[in-house]
JSON list of C-alpha atoms in Angstrom, two decimals:
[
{"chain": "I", "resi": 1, "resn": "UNK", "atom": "CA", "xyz": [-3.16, 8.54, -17.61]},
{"chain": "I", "resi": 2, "resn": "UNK", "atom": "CA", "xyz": [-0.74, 6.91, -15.56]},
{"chain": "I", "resi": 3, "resn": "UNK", "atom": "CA", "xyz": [-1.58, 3.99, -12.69]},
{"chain": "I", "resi": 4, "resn": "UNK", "atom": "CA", "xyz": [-1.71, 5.51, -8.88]},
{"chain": "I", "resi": 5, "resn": "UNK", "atom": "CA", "xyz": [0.60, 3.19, -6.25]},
{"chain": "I", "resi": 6, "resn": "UNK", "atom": "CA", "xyz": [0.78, 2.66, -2.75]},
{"chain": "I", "resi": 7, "resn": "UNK", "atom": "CA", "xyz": [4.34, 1.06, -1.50]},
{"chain": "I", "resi": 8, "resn": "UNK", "atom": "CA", "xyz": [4.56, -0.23, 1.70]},
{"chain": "I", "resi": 9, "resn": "UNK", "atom": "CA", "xyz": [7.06, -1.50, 3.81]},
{"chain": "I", "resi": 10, "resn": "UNK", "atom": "CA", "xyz": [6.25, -2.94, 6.67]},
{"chain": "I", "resi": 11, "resn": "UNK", "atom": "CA", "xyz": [7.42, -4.80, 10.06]},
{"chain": "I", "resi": 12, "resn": "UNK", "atom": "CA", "xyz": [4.93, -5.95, 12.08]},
{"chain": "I", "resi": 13, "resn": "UNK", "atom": "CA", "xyz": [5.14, -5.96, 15.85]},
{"chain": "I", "resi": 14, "resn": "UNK", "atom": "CA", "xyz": [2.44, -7.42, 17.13]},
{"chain": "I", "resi": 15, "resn": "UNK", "atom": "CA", "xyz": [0.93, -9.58, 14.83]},
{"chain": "I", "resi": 16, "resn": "UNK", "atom": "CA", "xyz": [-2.21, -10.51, 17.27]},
{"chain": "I", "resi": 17, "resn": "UNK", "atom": "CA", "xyz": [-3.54, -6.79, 17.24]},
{"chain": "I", "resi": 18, "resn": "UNK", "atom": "CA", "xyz": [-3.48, -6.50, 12.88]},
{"chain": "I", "resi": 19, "resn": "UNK", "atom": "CA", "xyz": [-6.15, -9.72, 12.72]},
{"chain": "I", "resi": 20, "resn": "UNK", "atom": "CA", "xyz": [-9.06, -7.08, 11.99]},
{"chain": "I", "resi": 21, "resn": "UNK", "atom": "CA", "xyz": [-6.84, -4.83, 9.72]},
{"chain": "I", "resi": 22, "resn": "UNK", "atom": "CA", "xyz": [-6.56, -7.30, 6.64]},
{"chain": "I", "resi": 23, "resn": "UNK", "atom": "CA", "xyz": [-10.52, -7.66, 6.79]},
{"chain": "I", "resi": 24, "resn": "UNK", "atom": "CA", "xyz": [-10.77, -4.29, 6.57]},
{"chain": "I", "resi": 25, "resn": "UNK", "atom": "CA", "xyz": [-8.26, -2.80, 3.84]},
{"chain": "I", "resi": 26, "resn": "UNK", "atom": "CA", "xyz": [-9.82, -5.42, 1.53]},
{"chain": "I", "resi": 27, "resn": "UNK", "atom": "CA", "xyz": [-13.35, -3.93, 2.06]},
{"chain": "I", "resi": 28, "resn": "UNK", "atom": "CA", "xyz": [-11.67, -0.07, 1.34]},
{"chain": "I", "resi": 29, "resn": "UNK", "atom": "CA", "xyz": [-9.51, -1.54, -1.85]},
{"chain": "I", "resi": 30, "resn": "UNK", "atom": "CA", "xyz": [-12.54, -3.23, -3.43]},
{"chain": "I", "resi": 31, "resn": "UNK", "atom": "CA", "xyz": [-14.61, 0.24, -2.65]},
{"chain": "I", "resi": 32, "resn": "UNK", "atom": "CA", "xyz": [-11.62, 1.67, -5.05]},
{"chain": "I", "resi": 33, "resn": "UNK", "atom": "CA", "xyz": [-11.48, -1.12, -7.16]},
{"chain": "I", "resi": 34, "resn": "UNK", "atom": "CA", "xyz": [-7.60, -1.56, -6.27]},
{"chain": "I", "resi": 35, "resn": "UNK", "atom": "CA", "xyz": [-5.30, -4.79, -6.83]},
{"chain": "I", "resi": 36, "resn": "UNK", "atom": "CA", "xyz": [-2.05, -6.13, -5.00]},
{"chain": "I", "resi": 37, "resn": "UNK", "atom": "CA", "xyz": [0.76, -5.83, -7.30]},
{"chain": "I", "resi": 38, "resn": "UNK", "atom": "CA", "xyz": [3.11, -6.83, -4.45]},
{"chain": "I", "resi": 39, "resn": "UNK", "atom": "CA", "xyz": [1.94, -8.53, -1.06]},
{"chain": "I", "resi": 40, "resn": "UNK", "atom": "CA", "xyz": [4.53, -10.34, 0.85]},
{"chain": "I", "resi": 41, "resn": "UNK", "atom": "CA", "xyz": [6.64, -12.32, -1.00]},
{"chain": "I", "resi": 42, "resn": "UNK", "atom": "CA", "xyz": [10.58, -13.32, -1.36]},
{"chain": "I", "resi": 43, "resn": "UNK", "atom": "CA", "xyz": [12.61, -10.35, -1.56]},
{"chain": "I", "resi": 44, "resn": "UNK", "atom": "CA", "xyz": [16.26, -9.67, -0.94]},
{"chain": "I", "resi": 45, "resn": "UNK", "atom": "CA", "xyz": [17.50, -5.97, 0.04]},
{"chain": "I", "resi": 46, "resn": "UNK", "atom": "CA", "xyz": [20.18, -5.10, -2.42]},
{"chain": "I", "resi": 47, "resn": "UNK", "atom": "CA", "xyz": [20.68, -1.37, -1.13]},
{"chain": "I", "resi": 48, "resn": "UNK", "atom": "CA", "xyz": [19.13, -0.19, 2.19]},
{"chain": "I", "resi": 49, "resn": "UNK", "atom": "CA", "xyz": [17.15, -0.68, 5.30]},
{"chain": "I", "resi": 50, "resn": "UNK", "atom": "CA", "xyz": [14.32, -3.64, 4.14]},
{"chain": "I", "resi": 51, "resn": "UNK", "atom": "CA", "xyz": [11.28, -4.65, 6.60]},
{"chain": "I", "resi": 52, "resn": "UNK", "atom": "CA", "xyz": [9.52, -7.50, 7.14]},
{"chain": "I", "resi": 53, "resn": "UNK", "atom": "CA", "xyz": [6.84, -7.19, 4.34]},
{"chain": "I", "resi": 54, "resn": "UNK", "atom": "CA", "xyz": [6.29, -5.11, 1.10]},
{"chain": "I", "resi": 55, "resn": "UNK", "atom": "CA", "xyz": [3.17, -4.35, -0.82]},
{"chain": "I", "resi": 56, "resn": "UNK", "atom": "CA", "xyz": [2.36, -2.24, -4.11]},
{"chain": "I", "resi": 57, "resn": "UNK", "atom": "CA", "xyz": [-1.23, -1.33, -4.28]},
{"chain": "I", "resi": 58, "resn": "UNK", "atom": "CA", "xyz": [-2.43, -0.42, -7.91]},
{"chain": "I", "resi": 59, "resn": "UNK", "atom": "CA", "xyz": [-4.94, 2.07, -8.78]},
{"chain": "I", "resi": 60, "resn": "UNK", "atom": "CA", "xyz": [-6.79, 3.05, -11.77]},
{"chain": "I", "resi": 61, "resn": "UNK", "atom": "CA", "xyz": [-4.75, 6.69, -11.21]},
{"chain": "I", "resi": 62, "resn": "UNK", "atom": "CA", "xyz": [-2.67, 8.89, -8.44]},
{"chain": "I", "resi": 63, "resn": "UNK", "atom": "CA", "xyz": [-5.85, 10.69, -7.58]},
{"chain": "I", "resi": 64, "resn": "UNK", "atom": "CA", "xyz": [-7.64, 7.37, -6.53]},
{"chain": "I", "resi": 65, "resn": "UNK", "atom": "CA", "xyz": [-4.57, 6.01, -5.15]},
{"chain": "I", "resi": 66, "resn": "UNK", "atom": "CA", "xyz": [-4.76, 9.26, -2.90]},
{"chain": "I", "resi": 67, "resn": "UNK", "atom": "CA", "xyz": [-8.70, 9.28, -2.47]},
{"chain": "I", "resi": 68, "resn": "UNK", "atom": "CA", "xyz": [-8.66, 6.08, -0.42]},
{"chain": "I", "resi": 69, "resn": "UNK", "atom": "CA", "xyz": [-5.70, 6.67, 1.88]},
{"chain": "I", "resi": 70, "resn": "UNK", "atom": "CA", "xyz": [-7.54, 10.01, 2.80]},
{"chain": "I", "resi": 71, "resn": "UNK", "atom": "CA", "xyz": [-10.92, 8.42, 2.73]},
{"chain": "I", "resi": 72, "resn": "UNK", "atom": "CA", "xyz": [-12.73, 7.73, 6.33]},
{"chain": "I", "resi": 73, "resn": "UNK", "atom": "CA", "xyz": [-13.20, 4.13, 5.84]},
{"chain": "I", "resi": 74, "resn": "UNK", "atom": "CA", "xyz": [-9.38, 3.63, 5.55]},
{"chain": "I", "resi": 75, "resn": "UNK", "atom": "CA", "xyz": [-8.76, 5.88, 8.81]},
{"chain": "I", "resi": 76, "resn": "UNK", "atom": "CA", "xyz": [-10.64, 3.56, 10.55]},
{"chain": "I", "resi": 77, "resn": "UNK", "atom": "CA", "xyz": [-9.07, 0.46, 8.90]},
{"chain": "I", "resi": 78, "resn": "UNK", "atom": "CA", "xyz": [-5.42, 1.91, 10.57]},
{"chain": "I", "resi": 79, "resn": "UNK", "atom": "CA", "xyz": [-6.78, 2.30, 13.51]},
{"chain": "I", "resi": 80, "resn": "UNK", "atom": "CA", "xyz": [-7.14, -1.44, 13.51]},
{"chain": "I", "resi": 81, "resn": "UNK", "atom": "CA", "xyz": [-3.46, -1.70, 13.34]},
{"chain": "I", "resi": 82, "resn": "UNK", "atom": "CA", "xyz": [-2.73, 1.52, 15.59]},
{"chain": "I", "resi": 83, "resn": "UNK", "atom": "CA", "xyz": [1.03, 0.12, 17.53]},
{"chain": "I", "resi": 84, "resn": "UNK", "atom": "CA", "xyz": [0.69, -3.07, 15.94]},
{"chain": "I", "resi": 85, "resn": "UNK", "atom": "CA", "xyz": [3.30, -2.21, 12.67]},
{"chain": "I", "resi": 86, "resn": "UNK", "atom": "CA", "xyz": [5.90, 0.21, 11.82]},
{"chain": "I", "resi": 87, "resn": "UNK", "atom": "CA", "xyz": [5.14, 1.35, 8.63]},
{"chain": "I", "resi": 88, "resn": "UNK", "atom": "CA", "xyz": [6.01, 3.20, 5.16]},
{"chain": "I", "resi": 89, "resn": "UNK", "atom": "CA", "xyz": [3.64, 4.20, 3.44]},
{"chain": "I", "resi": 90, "resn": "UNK", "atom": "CA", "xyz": [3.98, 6.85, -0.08]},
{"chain": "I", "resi": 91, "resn": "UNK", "atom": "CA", "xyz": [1.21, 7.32, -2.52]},
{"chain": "I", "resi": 92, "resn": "UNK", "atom": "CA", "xyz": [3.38, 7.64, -6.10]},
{"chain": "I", "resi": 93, "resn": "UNK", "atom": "CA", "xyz": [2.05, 8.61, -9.68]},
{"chain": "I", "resi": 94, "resn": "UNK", "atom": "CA", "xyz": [2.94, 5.82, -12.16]},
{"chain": "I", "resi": 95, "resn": "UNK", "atom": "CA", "xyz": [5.20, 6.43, -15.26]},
{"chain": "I", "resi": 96, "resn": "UNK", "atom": "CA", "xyz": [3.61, 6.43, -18.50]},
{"chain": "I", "resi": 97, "resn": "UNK", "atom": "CA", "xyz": [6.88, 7.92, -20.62]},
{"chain": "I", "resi": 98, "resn": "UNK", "atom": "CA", "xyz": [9.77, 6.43, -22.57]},
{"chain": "I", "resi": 99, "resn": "UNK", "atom": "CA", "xyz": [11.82, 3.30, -21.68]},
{"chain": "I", "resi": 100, "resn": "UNK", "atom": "CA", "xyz": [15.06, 2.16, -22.30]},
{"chain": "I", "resi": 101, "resn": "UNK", "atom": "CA", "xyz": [13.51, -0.40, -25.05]},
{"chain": "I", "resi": 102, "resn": "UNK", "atom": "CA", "xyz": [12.03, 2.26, -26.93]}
]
C-alpha cells in the first residue's frame, strides 16, 4: 500500500503568532506516527509561484495522511496559526507503480 503525503507550501506572515503551532503539529504527527520528509530547506523554483517554506509529511498510508488533517487535535493546532501563514496544503496518495528504471 502506498505512503500518504501532506505538501505544504507556505509563507509566513507573522511569524510571532505561529510560536505555539510547531509545539503542537509535533504532538498530532507523533499521535499518527508521521515523519518530515521535507521541512524548510534550500529550494529553487524552476516553474511557478514558490513560498517561503515547503514541507512533505509522510504517512504510513493516504487514509492516515487524511485521518489527522481531519482529526480535532489538528483543528485546534491551525487555529494556533489562524492569519499568521498563507498556506497550501493537499493530502496526496503515494505511487507504488512502475518507474522509468524498471
Amino acid at each position: 500500500m502506498p505512503y500518504g503525503y501532506w505538501i505544504g507550501r507556505i509563507d509566513v506572515i507573522k511569524p510571532e503568532y505561529t510560536k505555539a503551532y510547531g509545539p503542537a503539529l509535533a504532538a498530532v504527527l507523533r499521535k499518527y506516527d508521521a515523519k518530515f520528509l521535507v521541512r524548510g530547506g534550500t529550494f529553487e523554483a524552476v516553474e511557478g509561484k514558490a513560498r517561503d517554506r515547503n514541507i512533505v509529511i509522510e504517512f504510513k498510508d493516504y487514509e492516515t495522511a487524511l485521518a489527522c488533517y481531519r482529526s480535532p487535535e489538528y483543528t485546534k493546532a491551525k487555529a494556533l496559526r489562524a492569519g499568521a501563514v498563507d498556506i497550501d496544503i493537499i493530502v496526496i496518495e503515494g505511487y507504488d507503480g512502475p518507474q522509468p528504471t524498471d
